[in-house]
């Protein structure tokens, strides 16, 4: 059993695959270099994406093998969309693209309003005719849940109906908050960590994901 479900969080899936968990421990380690950190994020995302895409709808297409013609299973509908939340979400795009090289890549930029502490949308670019596409929103960290909720709010506002959220670490506080706002959106993570600290960082966590991916600290 590589997926763990928690009775309290019905839309949350923790992927417990041994290789993924081993890589996650290496990712968390403070001694891990910037180069290794990015490589582990990519590998972890690939394994998460494998699970998060397991219910994509299928159809069949006639293909000719060297021996005969048959109805081969293929993905149905328009290309899927990967939506990283800037900035740290960008670190997860390569892992998704290794599995789904034709997926479209959209972007959303959020910053926190200093007075209200609410995430504000400063950039949003998605493909045309997105309403019927499946969106995979990605961000390594679901901490308070504010950024994830704001990104999904924005997608729903423009009519997107099929959304999955993929992160590396989630906090119980964040999942509770997210599930209350978006019970219809499944969340896949490598770990449900223990708690948030007073500054909104996940414990035991991995530190600031954006700074570790981009080497800005
Ligand atoms: C981090 C992280 C999420 C957000 C999670 O981004 O990548 O986007 O915090 O926190 P929340 O669940 O409380 O909203 P940050 O704002 O540090 O920006 P960055 O990606 O540019 O580092
Ligand atoms: N954002 C991060 O990058 N790390 C955390 O622990 C929480 C939010």
Short mmCIF file of N, CA, C and O and ligand atoms in Angstrom, two decimals, residues 85-90 110-112 117 119 122 138-150 165 169 171 174 177 196 199-202 207-214 216, ligand 1:
data_model
loop_
_atom_site.label_atom_id
_atom_site.label_comp_id
_atom_site.label_asym_id
_atom_site.label_seq_id
_atom_site.Cartn_x
_atom_site.Cartn_y
_atom_site.Cartn_z
N UNK A 85 2.80 27.41 -8.81
CA UNK A 85 2.63 28.69 -8.10
C UNK A 85 4.03 29.29 -7.96
O UNK A 85 4.93 28.67 -7.40
N UNK A 86 4.20 30.51 -8.53
CA UNK A 86 5.52 31.17 -8.47
C UNK A 86 5.82 31.52 -7.02
O UNK A 86 4.92 31.90 -6.29
N UNK A 87 7.03 31.32 -6.62
CA UNK A 87 8.13 30.91 -7.45
C UNK A 87 8.47 29.44 -7.27
O UNK A 87 8.89 28.76 -8.22
N UNK A 88 8.34 28.89 -6.05
CA UNK A 88 8.87 27.55 -5.78
C UNK A 88 8.21 26.46 -6.63
O UNK A 88 8.83 25.44 -6.93
N UNK A 89 6.96 26.67 -7.04
CA UNK A 89 6.26 25.67 -7.85
C UNK A 89 6.99 25.36 -9.15
O UNK A 89 6.87 24.26 -9.70
N UNK A 90 7.77 26.33 -9.65
CA UNK A 90 8.52 26.12 -10.90
C UNK A 90 9.46 24.92 -10.77
O UNK A 90 9.69 24.19 -11.74
N UNK A 110 1.64 34.83 -6.89
CA UNK A 110 0.90 35.32 -5.71
C UNK A 110 1.86 36.02 -4.76
O UNK A 110 2.99 35.56 -4.59
N UNK A 111 1.44 37.11 -4.17
CA UNK A 111 2.22 37.68 -3.06
C UNK A 111 1.26 37.96 -1.92
O UNK A 111 0.05 38.05 -2.11
N UNK A 112 1.82 38.12 -0.71
CA UNK A 112 0.97 38.30 0.45
C UNK A 112 0.80 39.80 0.76
O UNK A 112 1.79 40.52 0.91
N UNK A 117 -2.66 40.11 5.00
CA UNK A 117 -1.96 38.81 4.94
C UNK A 117 -2.59 37.85 3.94
O UNK A 117 -2.23 36.68 3.86
N UNK A 119 -3.23 36.27 0.22
CA UNK A 119 -2.47 36.19 -1.03
C UNK A 119 -3.17 36.98 -2.14
O UNK A 119 -4.38 36.89 -2.31
N UNK A 122 -0.77 38.41 -8.80
CA UNK A 122 -0.13 39.44 -9.63
C UNK A 122 0.17 38.94 -11.04
O UNK A 122 0.53 39.71 -11.92
N UNK A 138 0.77 23.01 -8.73
CA UNK A 138 1.88 22.49 -7.92
C UNK A 138 2.63 23.57 -7.18
O UNK A 138 2.79 24.70 -7.67
N UNK A 139 3.02 23.21 -5.98
CA UNK A 139 3.81 24.06 -5.10
C UNK A 139 4.42 23.12 -4.07
O UNK A 139 3.70 22.27 -3.52
N UNK A 140 5.73 23.19 -3.80
CA UNK A 140 6.29 22.22 -2.85
C UNK A 140 5.65 22.28 -1.47
O UNK A 140 5.59 21.27 -0.79
N UNK A 141 5.17 23.48 -1.06
CA UNK A 141 4.71 23.62 0.33
C UNK A 141 3.25 24.05 0.42
O UNK A 141 2.85 25.07 -0.15
N UNK A 142 2.46 23.28 1.18
CA UNK A 142 1.11 23.72 1.53
C UNK A 142 1.17 23.98 3.03
O UNK A 142 1.12 23.05 3.82
N UNK A 143 1.40 25.23 3.41
CA UNK A 143 1.66 25.58 4.82
C UNK A 143 0.37 26.03 5.50
O UNK A 143 -0.34 25.20 6.07
N UNK A 144 0.02 27.31 5.42
CA UNK A 144 -1.29 27.73 5.95
C UNK A 144 -2.40 27.33 4.97
O UNK A 144 -3.57 27.31 5.34
N UNK A 145 -2.01 27.08 3.73
CA UNK A 145 -2.99 26.75 2.70
C UNK A 145 -3.45 27.96 1.91
O UNK A 145 -4.14 27.83 0.90
N UNK A 146 -3.05 29.16 2.36
CA UNK A 146 -3.53 30.39 1.72
C UNK A 146 -3.20 30.46 0.23
O UNK A 146 -4.07 30.81 -0.58
N UNK A 147 -1.96 30.12 -0.13
CA UNK A 147 -1.57 30.24 -1.55
C UNK A 147 -2.32 29.21 -2.39
O UNK A 147 -2.79 29.52 -3.50
N UNK A 148 -2.41 27.99 -1.89
CA UNK A 148 -3.10 26.93 -2.64
C UNK A 148 -4.56 27.29 -2.84
O UNK A 148 -5.11 27.13 -3.95
N UNK A 149 -5.20 27.79 -1.81
CA UNK A 149 -6.62 28.17 -1.91
C UNK A 149 -6.80 29.29 -2.94
O UNK A 149 -7.69 29.23 -3.79
N UNK A 150 -5.90 30.29 -2.87
CA UNK A 150 -6.02 31.43 -3.81
C UNK A 150 -5.83 30.97 -5.25
O UNK A 150 -6.53 31.43 -6.15
N UNK A 165 -4.28 19.18 -6.72
CA UNK A 165 -3.17 19.93 -6.13
C UNK A 165 -2.07 18.94 -5.73
O UNK A 165 -2.35 17.93 -5.09
N UNK A 169 5.32 18.81 0.76
CA UNK A 169 4.93 18.75 2.18
C UNK A 169 3.63 19.51 2.41
O UNK A 169 3.42 20.58 1.83
N UNK A 171 0.93 20.71 5.80
CA UNK A 171 0.73 20.76 7.26
C UNK A 171 -0.71 20.37 7.55
O UNK A 171 -1.60 20.59 6.72
N UNK A 174 -2.87 23.42 7.23
CA UNK A 174 -3.09 23.82 5.83
C UNK A 174 -4.09 22.93 5.13
O UNK A 174 -4.96 23.40 4.39
N UNK A 177 -7.61 23.71 6.32
CA UNK A 177 -8.06 24.97 5.72
C UNK A 177 -8.43 24.75 4.23
O UNK A 177 -9.51 25.15 3.79
N UNK A 196 2.72 23.62 11.94
CA UNK A 196 3.35 24.88 11.52
C UNK A 196 4.02 25.51 12.73
O UNK A 196 3.51 25.37 13.85
N UNK A 199 5.95 31.14 12.64
CA UNK A 199 6.15 31.96 11.43
C UNK A 199 5.50 31.33 10.20
O UNK A 199 5.73 31.75 9.07
N UNK A 200 4.71 30.28 10.39
CA UNK A 200 4.04 29.65 9.25
C UNK A 200 4.93 28.68 8.49
O UNK A 200 4.61 28.30 7.36
N UNK A 201 6.06 28.25 9.09
CA UNK A 201 6.92 27.25 8.44
C UNK A 201 6.49 25.85 8.89
O UNK A 201 6.07 25.65 10.04
N UNK A 202 6.62 24.90 7.96
CA UNK A 202 6.23 23.52 8.24
C UNK A 202 7.33 22.83 9.04
O UNK A 202 8.51 22.95 8.71
N UNK A 207 12.56 23.77 5.28
CA UNK A 207 13.00 25.17 5.19
C UNK A 207 12.21 25.91 4.14
O UNK A 207 11.06 25.57 3.85
N UNK A 208 12.83 26.93 3.57
CA UNK A 208 12.16 27.74 2.54
C UNK A 208 12.42 27.09 1.17
O UNK A 208 13.55 27.12 0.67
N UNK A 209 11.38 26.51 0.60
CA UNK A 209 11.54 25.74 -0.64
C UNK A 209 12.09 26.62 -1.77
O UNK A 209 13.01 26.21 -2.49
N UNK A 210 11.54 27.81 -1.92
CA UNK A 210 11.98 28.70 -3.01
C UNK A 210 13.46 29.04 -2.86
O UNK A 210 14.22 28.98 -3.83
N UNK A 211 13.88 29.38 -1.67
CA UNK A 211 15.28 29.74 -1.45
C UNK A 211 16.20 28.55 -1.71
O UNK A 211 17.30 28.72 -2.26
N UNK A 212 15.77 27.35 -1.37
CA UNK A 212 16.63 26.18 -1.57
C UNK A 212 16.67 25.78 -3.05
O UNK A 212 17.70 25.31 -3.54
N UNK A 213 15.58 25.98 -3.78
CA UNK A 213 15.59 25.66 -5.22
C UNK A 213 16.44 26.67 -5.99
O UNK A 213 17.21 26.31 -6.87
N UNK A 214 16.27 27.95 -5.64
CA UNK A 214 16.91 28.99 -6.45
C UNK A 214 18.21 29.53 -5.85
O UNK A 214 18.86 30.40 -6.44
N UNK A 216 18.71 31.39 -3.11
CA UNK A 216 18.60 32.83 -2.80
C UNK A 216 18.80 33.12 -1.32
O UNK A 216 18.42 34.19 -0.85
C1 LIG B 1 5.96 29.50 -0.17
C2 LIG B 1 5.54 28.22 -0.86
C3 LIG B 1 4.07 28.45 -1.07
C4 LIG B 1 3.69 29.25 0.15
C5 LIG B 1 3.04 28.32 1.12
O1 LIG B 1 6.12 30.50 -1.09
O2 LIG B 1 6.25 27.95 -2.03
O3 LIG B 1 3.77 29.16 -2.25
O4 LIG B 1 4.91 29.76 0.73
O5 LIG B 1 2.57 29.01 2.20
P1 LIG B 1 1.03 29.12 2.54
O6 LIG B 1 0.46 27.75 2.43
O7 LIG B 1 1.05 29.64 3.96
O8 LIG B 1 0.40 30.08 1.57
P2 LIG B 1 6.70 31.93 -0.71
O9 LIG B 1 5.56 32.86 -0.39
O10 LIG B 1 7.76 31.80 0.34
O11 LIG B 1 7.30 32.44 -2.08
P3 LIG B 1 8.46 31.80 -3.00
O12 LIG B 1 7.85 30.65 -3.72
O13 LIG B 1 8.80 32.93 -3.89
O14 LIG B 1 9.63 31.40 -2.12
#
